[in-house]
Coordinates of C-alpha atoms and ligand atoms in Angstrom, one line a residue:
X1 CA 118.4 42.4 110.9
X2 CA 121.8 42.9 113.0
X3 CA 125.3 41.5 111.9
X4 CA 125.9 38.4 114.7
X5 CA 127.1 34.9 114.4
X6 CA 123.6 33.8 114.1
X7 CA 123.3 35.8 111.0
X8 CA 126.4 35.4 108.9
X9 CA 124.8 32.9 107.2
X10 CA 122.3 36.1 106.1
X11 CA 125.1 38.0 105.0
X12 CA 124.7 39.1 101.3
X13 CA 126.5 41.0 98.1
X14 CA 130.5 40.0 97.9
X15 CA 132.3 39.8 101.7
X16 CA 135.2 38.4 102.4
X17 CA 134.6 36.2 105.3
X18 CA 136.6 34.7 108.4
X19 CA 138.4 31.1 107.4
X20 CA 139.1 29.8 110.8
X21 CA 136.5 28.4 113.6
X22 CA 136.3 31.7 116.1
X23 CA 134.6 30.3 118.7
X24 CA 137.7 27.5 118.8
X25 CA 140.0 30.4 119.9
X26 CA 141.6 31.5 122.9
X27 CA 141.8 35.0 123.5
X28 CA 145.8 35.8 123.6
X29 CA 145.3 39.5 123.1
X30 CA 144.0 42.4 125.4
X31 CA 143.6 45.6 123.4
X32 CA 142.8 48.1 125.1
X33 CA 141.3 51.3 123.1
X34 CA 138.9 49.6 120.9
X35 CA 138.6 52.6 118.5
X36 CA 138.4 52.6 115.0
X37 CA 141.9 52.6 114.3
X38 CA 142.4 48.8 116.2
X39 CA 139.3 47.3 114.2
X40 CA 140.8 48.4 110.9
X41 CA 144.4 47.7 111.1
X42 CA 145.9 45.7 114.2
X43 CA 142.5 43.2 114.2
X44 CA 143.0 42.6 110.5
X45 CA 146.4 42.0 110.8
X46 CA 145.0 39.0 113.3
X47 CA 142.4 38.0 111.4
X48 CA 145.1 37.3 108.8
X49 CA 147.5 35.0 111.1
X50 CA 144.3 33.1 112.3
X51 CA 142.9 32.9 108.6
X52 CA 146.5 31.5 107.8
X53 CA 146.1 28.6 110.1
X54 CA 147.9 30.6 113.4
X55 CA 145.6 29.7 116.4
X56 CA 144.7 31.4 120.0
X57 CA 144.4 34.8 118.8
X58 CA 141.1 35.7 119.9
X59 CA 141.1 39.8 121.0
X60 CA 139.3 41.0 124.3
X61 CA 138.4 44.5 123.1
X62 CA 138.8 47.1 126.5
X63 CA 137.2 50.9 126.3
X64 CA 139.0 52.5 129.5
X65 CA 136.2 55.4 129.1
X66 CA 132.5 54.4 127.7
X67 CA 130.2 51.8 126.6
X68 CA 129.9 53.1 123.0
X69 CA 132.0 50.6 121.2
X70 CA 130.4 47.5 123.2
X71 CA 126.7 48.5 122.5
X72 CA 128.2 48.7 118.8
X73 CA 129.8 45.4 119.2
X74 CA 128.5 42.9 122.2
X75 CA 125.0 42.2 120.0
X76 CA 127.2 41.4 117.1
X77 CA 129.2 38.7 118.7
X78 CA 132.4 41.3 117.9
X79 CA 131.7 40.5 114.2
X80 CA 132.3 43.9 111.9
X81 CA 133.0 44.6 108.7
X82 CA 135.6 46.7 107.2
X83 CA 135.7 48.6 103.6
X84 CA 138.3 49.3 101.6
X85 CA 137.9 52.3 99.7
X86 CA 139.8 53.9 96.7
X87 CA 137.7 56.5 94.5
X88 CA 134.8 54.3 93.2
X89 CA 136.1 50.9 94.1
X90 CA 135.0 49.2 97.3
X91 CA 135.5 45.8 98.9
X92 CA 134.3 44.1 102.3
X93 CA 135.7 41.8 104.4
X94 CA 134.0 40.8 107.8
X95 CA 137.1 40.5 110.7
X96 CA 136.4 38.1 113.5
X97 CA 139.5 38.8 115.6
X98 CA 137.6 40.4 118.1
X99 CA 136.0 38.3 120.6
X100 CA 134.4 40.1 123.5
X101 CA 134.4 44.3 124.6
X102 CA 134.8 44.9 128.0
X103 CA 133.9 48.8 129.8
X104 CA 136.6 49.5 132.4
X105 CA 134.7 51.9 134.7
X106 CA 131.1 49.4 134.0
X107 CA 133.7 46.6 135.4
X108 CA 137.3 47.0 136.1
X109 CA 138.6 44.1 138.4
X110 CA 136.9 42.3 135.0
X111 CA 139.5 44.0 132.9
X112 CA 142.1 43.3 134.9
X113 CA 142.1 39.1 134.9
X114 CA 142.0 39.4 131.8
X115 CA 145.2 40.8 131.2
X116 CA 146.4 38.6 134.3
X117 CA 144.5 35.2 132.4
X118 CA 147.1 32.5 131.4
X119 CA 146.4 32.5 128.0
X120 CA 146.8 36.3 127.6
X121 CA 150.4 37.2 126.2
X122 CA 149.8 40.6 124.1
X123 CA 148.3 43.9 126.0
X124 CA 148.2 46.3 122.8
X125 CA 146.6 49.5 122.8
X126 CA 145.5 52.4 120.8
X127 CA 143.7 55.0 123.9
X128 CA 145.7 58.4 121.6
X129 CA 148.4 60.6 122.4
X130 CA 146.9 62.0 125.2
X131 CA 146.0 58.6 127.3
X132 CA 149.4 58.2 128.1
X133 CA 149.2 60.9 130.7
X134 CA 152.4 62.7 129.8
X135 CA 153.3 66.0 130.9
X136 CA 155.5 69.1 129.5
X137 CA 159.1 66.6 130.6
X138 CA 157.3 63.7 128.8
X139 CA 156.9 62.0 132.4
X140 CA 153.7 61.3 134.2
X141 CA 151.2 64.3 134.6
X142 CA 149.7 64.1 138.5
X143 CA 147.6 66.9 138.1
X144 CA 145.2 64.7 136.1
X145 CA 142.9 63.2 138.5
X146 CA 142.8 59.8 136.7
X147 CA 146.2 59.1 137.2
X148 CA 146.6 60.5 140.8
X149 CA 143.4 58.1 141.5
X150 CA 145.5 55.3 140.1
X151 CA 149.0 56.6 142.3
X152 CA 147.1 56.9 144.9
X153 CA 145.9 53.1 144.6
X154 CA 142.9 53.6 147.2
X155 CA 139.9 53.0 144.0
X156 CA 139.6 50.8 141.0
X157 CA 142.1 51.5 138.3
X158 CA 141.1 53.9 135.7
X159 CA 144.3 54.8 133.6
X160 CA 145.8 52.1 131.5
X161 CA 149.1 52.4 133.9
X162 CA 146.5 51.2 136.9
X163 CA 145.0 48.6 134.6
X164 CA 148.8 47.2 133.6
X165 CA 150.7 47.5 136.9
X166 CA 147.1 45.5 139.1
X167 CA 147.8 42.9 136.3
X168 CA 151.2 42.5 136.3
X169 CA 151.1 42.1 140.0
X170 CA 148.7 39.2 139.3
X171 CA 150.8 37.7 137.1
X172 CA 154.1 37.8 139.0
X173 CA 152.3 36.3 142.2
X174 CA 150.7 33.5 140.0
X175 CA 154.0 32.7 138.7
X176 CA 152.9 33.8 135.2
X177 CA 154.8 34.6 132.4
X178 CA 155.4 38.5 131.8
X179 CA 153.5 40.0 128.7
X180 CA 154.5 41.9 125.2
X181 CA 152.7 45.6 125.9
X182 CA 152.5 46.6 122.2
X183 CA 151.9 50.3 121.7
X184 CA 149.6 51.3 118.4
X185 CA 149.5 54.9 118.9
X186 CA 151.1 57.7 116.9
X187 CA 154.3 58.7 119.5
X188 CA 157.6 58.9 118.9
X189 CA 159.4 55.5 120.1
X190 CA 156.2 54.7 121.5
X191 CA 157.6 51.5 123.0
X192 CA 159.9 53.3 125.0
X193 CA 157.4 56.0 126.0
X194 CA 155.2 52.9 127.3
X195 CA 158.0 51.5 129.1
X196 CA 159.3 54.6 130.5
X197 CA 155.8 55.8 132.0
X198 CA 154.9 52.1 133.1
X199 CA 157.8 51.8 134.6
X200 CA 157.2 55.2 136.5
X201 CA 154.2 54.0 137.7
X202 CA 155.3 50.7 139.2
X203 CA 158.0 52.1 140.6
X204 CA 156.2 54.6 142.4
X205 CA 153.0 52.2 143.5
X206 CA 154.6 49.0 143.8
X207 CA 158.5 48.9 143.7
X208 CA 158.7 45.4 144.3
X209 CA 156.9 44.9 141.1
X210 CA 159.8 46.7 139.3
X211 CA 162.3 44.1 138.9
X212 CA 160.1 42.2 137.5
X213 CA 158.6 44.3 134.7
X214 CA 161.6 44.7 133.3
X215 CA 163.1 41.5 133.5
X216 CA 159.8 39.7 132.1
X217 CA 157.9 42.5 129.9
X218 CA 158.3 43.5 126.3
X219 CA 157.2 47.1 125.4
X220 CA 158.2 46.9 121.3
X221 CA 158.0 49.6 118.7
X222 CA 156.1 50.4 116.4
X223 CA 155.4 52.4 113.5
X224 CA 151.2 51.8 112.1
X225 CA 150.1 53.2 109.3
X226 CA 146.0 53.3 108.1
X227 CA 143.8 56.1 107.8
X228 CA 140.5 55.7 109.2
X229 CA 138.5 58.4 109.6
X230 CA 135.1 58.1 112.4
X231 CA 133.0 56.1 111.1
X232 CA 129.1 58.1 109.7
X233 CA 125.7 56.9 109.9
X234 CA 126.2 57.1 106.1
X235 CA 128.8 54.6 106.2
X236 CA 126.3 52.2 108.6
X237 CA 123.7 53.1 106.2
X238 CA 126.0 52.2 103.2
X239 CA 127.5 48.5 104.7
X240 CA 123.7 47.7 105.7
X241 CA 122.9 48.0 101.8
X242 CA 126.0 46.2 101.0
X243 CA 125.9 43.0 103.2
X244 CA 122.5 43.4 104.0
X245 CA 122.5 43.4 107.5
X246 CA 122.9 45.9 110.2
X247 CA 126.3 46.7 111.1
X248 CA 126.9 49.7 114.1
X249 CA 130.3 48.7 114.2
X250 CA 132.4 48.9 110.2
X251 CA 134.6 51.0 109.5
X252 CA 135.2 52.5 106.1
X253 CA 139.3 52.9 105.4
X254 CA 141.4 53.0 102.4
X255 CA 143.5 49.8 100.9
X256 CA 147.0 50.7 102.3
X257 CA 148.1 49.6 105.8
X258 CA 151.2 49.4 107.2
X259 CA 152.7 47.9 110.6
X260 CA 156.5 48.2 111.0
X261 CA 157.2 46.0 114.5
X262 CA 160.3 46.2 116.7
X263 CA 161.0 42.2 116.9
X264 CA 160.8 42.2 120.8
X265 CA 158.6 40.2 122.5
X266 CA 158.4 38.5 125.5
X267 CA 156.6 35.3 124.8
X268 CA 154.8 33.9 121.4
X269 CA 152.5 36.8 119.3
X270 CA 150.4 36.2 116.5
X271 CA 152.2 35.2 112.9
X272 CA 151.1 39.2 111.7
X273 CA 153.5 39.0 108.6
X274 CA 150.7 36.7 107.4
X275 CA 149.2 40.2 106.7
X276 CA 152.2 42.0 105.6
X277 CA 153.5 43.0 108.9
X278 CA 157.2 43.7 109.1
X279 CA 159.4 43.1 111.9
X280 CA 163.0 44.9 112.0
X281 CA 165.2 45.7 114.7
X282 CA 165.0 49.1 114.7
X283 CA 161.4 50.6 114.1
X284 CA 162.4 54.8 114.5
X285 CA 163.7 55.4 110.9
X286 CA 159.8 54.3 109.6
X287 CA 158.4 55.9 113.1
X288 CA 159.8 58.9 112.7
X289 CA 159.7 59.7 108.7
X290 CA 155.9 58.5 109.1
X291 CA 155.3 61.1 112.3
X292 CA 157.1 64.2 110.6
X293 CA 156.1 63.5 107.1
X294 CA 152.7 61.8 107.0
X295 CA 151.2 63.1 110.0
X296 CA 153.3 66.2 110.2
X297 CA 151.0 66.7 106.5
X298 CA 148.1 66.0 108.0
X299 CA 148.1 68.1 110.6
X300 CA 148.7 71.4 108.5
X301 CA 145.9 70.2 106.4
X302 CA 143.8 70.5 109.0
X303 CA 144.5 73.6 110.6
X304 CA 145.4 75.2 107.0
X305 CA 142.2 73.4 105.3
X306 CA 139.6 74.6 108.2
X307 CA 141.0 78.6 107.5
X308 CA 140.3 78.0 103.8
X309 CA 136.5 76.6 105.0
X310 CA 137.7 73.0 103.7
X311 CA 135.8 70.3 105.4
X312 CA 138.1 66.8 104.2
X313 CA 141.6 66.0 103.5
X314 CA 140.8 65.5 100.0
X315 CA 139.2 68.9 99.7
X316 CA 142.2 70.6 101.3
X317 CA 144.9 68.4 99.2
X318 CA 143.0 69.6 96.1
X319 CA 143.3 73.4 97.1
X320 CA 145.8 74.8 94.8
X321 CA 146.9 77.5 97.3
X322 CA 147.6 74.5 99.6
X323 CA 148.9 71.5 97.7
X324 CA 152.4 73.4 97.2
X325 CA 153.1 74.2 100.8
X326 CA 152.4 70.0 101.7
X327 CA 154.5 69.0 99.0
X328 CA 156.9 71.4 100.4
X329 CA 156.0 70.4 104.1
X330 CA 157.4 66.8 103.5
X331 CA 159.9 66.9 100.6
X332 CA 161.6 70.2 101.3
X333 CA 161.3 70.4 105.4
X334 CA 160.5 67.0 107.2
X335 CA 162.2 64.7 105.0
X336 CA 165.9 66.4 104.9
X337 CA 165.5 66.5 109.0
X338 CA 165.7 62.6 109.0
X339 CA 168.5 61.4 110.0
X340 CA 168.0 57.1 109.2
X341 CA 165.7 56.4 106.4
X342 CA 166.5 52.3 106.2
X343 CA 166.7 52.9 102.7
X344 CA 163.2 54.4 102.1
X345 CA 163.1 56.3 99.0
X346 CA 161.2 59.8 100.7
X347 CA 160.1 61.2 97.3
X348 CA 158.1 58.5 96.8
X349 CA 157.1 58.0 100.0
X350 CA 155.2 62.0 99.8
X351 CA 154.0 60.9 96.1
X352 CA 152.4 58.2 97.8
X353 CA 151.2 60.0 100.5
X354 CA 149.7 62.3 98.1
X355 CA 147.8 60.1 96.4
X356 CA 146.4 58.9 99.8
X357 CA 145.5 62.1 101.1
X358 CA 143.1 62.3 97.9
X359 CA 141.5 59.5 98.1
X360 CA 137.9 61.3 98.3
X361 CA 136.2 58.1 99.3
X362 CA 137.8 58.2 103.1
X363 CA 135.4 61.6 103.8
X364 CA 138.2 62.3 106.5
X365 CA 137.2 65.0 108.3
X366 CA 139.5 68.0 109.3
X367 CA 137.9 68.6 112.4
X368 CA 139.0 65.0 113.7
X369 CA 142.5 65.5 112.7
X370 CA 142.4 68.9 114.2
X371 CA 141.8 67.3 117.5
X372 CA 144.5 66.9 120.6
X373 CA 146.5 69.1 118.8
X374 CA 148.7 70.0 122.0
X375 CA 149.6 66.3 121.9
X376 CA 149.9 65.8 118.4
X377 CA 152.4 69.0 117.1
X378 CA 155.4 68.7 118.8
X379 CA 156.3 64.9 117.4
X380 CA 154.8 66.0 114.3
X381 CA 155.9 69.6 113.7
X382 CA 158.4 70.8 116.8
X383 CA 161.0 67.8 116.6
X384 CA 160.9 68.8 112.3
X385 CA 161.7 72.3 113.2
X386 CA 163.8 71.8 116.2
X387 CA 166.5 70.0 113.9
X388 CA 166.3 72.2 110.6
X389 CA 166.7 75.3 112.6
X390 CA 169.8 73.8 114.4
X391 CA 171.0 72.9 110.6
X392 CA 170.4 76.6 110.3
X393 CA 167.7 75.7 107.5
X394 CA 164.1 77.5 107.3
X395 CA 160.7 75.7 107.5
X396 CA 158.4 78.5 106.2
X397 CA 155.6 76.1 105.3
X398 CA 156.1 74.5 108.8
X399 CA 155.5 78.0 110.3
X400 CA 152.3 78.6 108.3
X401 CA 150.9 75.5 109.4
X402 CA 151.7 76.4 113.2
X403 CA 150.6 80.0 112.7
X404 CA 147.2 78.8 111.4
X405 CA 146.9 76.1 114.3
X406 CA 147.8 79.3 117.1
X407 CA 145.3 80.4 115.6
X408 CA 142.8 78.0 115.2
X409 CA 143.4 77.8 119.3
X410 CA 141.7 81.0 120.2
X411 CA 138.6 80.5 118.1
X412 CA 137.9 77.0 117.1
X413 CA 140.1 74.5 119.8
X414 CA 137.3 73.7 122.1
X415 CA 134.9 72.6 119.5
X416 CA 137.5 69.3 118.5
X417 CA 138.9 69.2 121.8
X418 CA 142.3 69.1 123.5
X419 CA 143.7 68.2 126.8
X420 CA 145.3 71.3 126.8
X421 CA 142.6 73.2 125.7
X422 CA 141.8 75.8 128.9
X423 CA 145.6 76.3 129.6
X424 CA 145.8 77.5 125.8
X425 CA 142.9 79.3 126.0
X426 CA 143.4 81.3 128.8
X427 CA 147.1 82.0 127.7
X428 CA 145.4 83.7 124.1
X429 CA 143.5 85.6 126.9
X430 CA 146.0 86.9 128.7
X431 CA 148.7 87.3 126.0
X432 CA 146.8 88.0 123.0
X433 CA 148.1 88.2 119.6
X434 CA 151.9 90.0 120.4
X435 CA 152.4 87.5 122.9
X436 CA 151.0 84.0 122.5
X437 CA 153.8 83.0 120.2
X438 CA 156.0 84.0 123.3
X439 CA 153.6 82.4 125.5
X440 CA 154.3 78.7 123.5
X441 CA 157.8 79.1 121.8
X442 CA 159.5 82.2 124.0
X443 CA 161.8 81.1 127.0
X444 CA 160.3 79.2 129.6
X445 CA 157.1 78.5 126.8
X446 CA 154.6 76.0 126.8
X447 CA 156.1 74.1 123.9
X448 CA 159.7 75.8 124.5
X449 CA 161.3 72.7 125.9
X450 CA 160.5 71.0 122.2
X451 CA 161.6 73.5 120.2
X452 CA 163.8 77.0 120.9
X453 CA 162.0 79.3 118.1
X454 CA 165.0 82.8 117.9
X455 CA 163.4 86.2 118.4
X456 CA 163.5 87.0 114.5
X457 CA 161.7 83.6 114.0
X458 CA 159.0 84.2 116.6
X459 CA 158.3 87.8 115.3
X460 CA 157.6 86.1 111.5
X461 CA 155.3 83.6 113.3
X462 CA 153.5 86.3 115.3
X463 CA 152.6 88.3 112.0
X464 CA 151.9 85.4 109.8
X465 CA 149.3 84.2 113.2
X466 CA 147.9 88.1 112.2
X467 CA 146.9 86.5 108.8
X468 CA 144.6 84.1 109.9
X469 CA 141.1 84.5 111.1
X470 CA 139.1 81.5 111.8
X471 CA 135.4 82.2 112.3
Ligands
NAI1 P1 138.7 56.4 118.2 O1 138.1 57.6 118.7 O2 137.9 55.5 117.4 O3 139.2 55.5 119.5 C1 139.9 56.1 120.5 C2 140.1 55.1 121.6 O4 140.9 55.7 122.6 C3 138.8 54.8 122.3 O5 138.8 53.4 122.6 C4 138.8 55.6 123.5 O6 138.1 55.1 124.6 C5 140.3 55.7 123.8 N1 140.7 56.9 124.5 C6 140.5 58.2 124.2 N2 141.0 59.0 125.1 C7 141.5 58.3 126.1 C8 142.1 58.5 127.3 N3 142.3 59.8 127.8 N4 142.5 57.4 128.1 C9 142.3 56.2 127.7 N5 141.6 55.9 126.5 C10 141.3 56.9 125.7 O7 140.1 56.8 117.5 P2 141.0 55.8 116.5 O8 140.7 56.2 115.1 O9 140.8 54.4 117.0 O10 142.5 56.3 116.9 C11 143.0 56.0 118.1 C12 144.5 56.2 118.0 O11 145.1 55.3 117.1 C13 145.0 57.6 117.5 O12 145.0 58.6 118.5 C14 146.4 57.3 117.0 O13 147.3 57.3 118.0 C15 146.2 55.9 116.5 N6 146.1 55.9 115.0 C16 144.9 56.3 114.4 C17 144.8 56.2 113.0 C18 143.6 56.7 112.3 O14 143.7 57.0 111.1 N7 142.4 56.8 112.9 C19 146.0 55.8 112.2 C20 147.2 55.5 112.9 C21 147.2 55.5 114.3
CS2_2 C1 145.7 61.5 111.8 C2 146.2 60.1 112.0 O1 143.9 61.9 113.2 C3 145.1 62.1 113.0 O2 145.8 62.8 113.7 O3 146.8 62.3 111.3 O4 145.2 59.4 112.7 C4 146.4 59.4 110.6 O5 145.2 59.2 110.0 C5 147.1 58.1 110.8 O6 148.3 58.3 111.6 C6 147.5 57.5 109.5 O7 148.2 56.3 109.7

């Protein structure tokens, strides 16, 4: 039997269930990217507000690309359940935030009224690092078709820009209030990003929309913290014993979560300190040691734990060759190239990190943090090295971790995926091993306008890129 409002009443073993009357809510948010990440960190954080008597929070879930997450989702009502796990401890709680899931390409001008519907005043989103279209000068990209569809403005919108600026446009000629565009993905200022780009957009499709953007939007930062690894058959398997119903749609995460808000909105949001959310004026100093020092960790577990035929974090984190060069990673490298730290105590920040990275009930797979790498390294790893070599200080485990991921990119990149993935590709091709590092960090490099790497540091990274030999 499937997880739906007809059913809850079926629901077995010990959930934690929804306090508030969903069908009784408006739907104030539009999220678009309804991924994993949103149904186990920003949807809890509503489900909190609503279960602590705030109203009108209902979410309109928004896939820009497929129908996977509404199949999950549409015959559950949006119901899904999400479990907390820490080594052999587990609980369940089923979220209700979520109201409806719409497919963009299935039905766009659908998408769009409901970001332009009156009782709409959020548009967050979690689409990953590389739906924001960005190219090598962090502006719009035009050579993806997507977005010159969307410049273009002669077919239904496909990028979020398209979605935002046909909404906007609604809004402003219905005399509507302007909306808070709150960015959930893991960039550097990523309010800013959004506003920048957006604001590219606008002012290159419909100028006379500008003005008004500005003057009536909110694009706040934020720093979000959960991991949440893809959710497995094993896990669907796992909640149906549980609760005793079918769920497609849980999500299996660990007990910490984090949301640092920049307190900038342009209308009323949802009460998310209910949940534990902060709001501050000034969101970078978490951003940024979060980016370099959880993420930055991450991502050399990944490239350094596939090359040592690791398959999880946990795995990797337990590999005594390994542990060392992360703990040296965030305390010895990222952390010193921090320049704010609002009074966050960084050696206990990477104990705790640590701990989470071993948590061996996540199951997070390498291979899913290998992914997008090209978007991913140079706010995690190139902004890290950029200031330490400037200081004149080294990053040696830094450079192992980029070595193994230059490596990784000839043999293993198109099997997780990247965006970037043929241009890298071909450059391994036509470079080879004495000049890709030149090819990425060298004058006039790929990655060169993120990070000028000297001659003598580029010849170390070329031979330790020699030592590695993924299969
Ligand atoms: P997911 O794979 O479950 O969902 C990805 C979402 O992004 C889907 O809705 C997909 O349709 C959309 N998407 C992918 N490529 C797109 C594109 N080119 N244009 C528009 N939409 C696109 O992944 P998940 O776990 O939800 O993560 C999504 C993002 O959330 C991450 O990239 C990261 O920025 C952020 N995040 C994820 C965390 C995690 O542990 N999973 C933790 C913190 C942040
Ligand atoms: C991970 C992040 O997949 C990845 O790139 O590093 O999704 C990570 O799990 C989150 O940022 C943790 O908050």
């Amino acid at each position: 039997m499937r997880l739906s409002s007809a059913t809850l009443d079926k629901v077995s073993g010990s959930v934690l269930m929804p306090r508030y009357e969903r069908s009784a809510q408006a739907c104030g948010i539009v999220h678009i990217g309804l991924g994993a990440f949103h149904r186990a960190h920003q949807a809890v954080y509503t489900d909190d507000a609503m279960n602590d008597g705030d109203r009108g929070w209902g979410i309109v879930g928004v896939s820009l690309l497929n129908a996977d997450v509404q199949a999950q989702m549409s015959p559950q009502d949006g119901l899904y359940t999400v479990r907390e796990s820490q080594g052999s401890a587990t609980t369940i709680r089923l979220i209700g935030s979520v109201r409806t899931v719409l497919v963009a390409p299935h039905d766009p001008i659908t998408v769009v009224r409901a970001i332009a519907d009156p009782n709409t005043r959020i548009v967050s989103c979690t689409i990953t690092e590389k739906g924001y279209c960005r190219g090598r000068d962090e502006r719009l990209d035009r050579t993806l078709p997507d977005l010159a569809s969307d410049l273009a403005a002669d077919a239904a919108p496909r990028t979020i820009y398209g979605f935002l600026a046909n909404a906007l446009s609604m809004r402003k000629q219905s005399g509507l209030p302007g909306l808070s565009l709150v960015c959930c993905d893991n960039l550097a200022d990523n309010g800013s990003q959004l506003s920048a780009l957006l604001g590219e957009f606008i002012g290159e499709t419909d100028p006379s929309l500008l003005e008004w953007f500005y003057d009536r939007c909110r694009c706040p930062s934020t720093m979000v913290d959960r991991i949440v690894p893809a959710t497995t058959d094993a896990d669907r398997e796992q909640t149906a014993r549980d609760i005793g119903l079918r769920d497609e749609a849980t999500i299996n995460t660990e007990p910490f979560r984090q949301w640092v808000i920049e307190d900038n909105f342009a209308g009323p949001r949802p009460r998310w300190e209910s949940g534990g959310a902060q709001f501050v004026p000034d969101v970078a100093p978490f951003e940024t040691a979060k980016l370099r020092m959880l993420n930055g960790a991450h991502s050399a577990l990944a490239y350094l734990g596939l090359a040592r035929g690791h398959e999880f974090v946990h795995q990797a984190m337990a590999d005594p060759e390994l542990r060392p060069l992360i703990e040296s990673l965030m305390c010895k490298e990222a952390a010193p190239s921090l320049a704010h730290t609002a009074g966050l105590d960084l050696n206990a920040y990477a104990q705790a990190l640590t701990a989470r990275f071993s948590n061996a009930a996540l199951r997070h797979r390498l291979t899913q943090i290998a992914m997008d790498g090209s978007q991913k390294i140079p706010q995690r790893w190139l902004d890290t090295l950029e200031i330490q070599n400037k200081k004149g200080q080294d990053c040696p485990a830094l450079l192992q971790a980029l070595a193994a991921w230059i490596a990784f990119l000839r043999a293993r990149v198109e099997e997780v995926g990247d965006p970037m993935a043929a241009t890298l590709i071909t450059l391994w091709r036509r470079r080879g091993k004495s000049g890709i590092v030149d090819a990425l960090f060298g004058p006039g490099g790929l990655f060169a306008h993120h990070w000028s790497a000297s001659p003598e540091i580029r010849r170390r990274l070329t031979q330790m890129v020699a030592g590695f030999d993924f299969r």
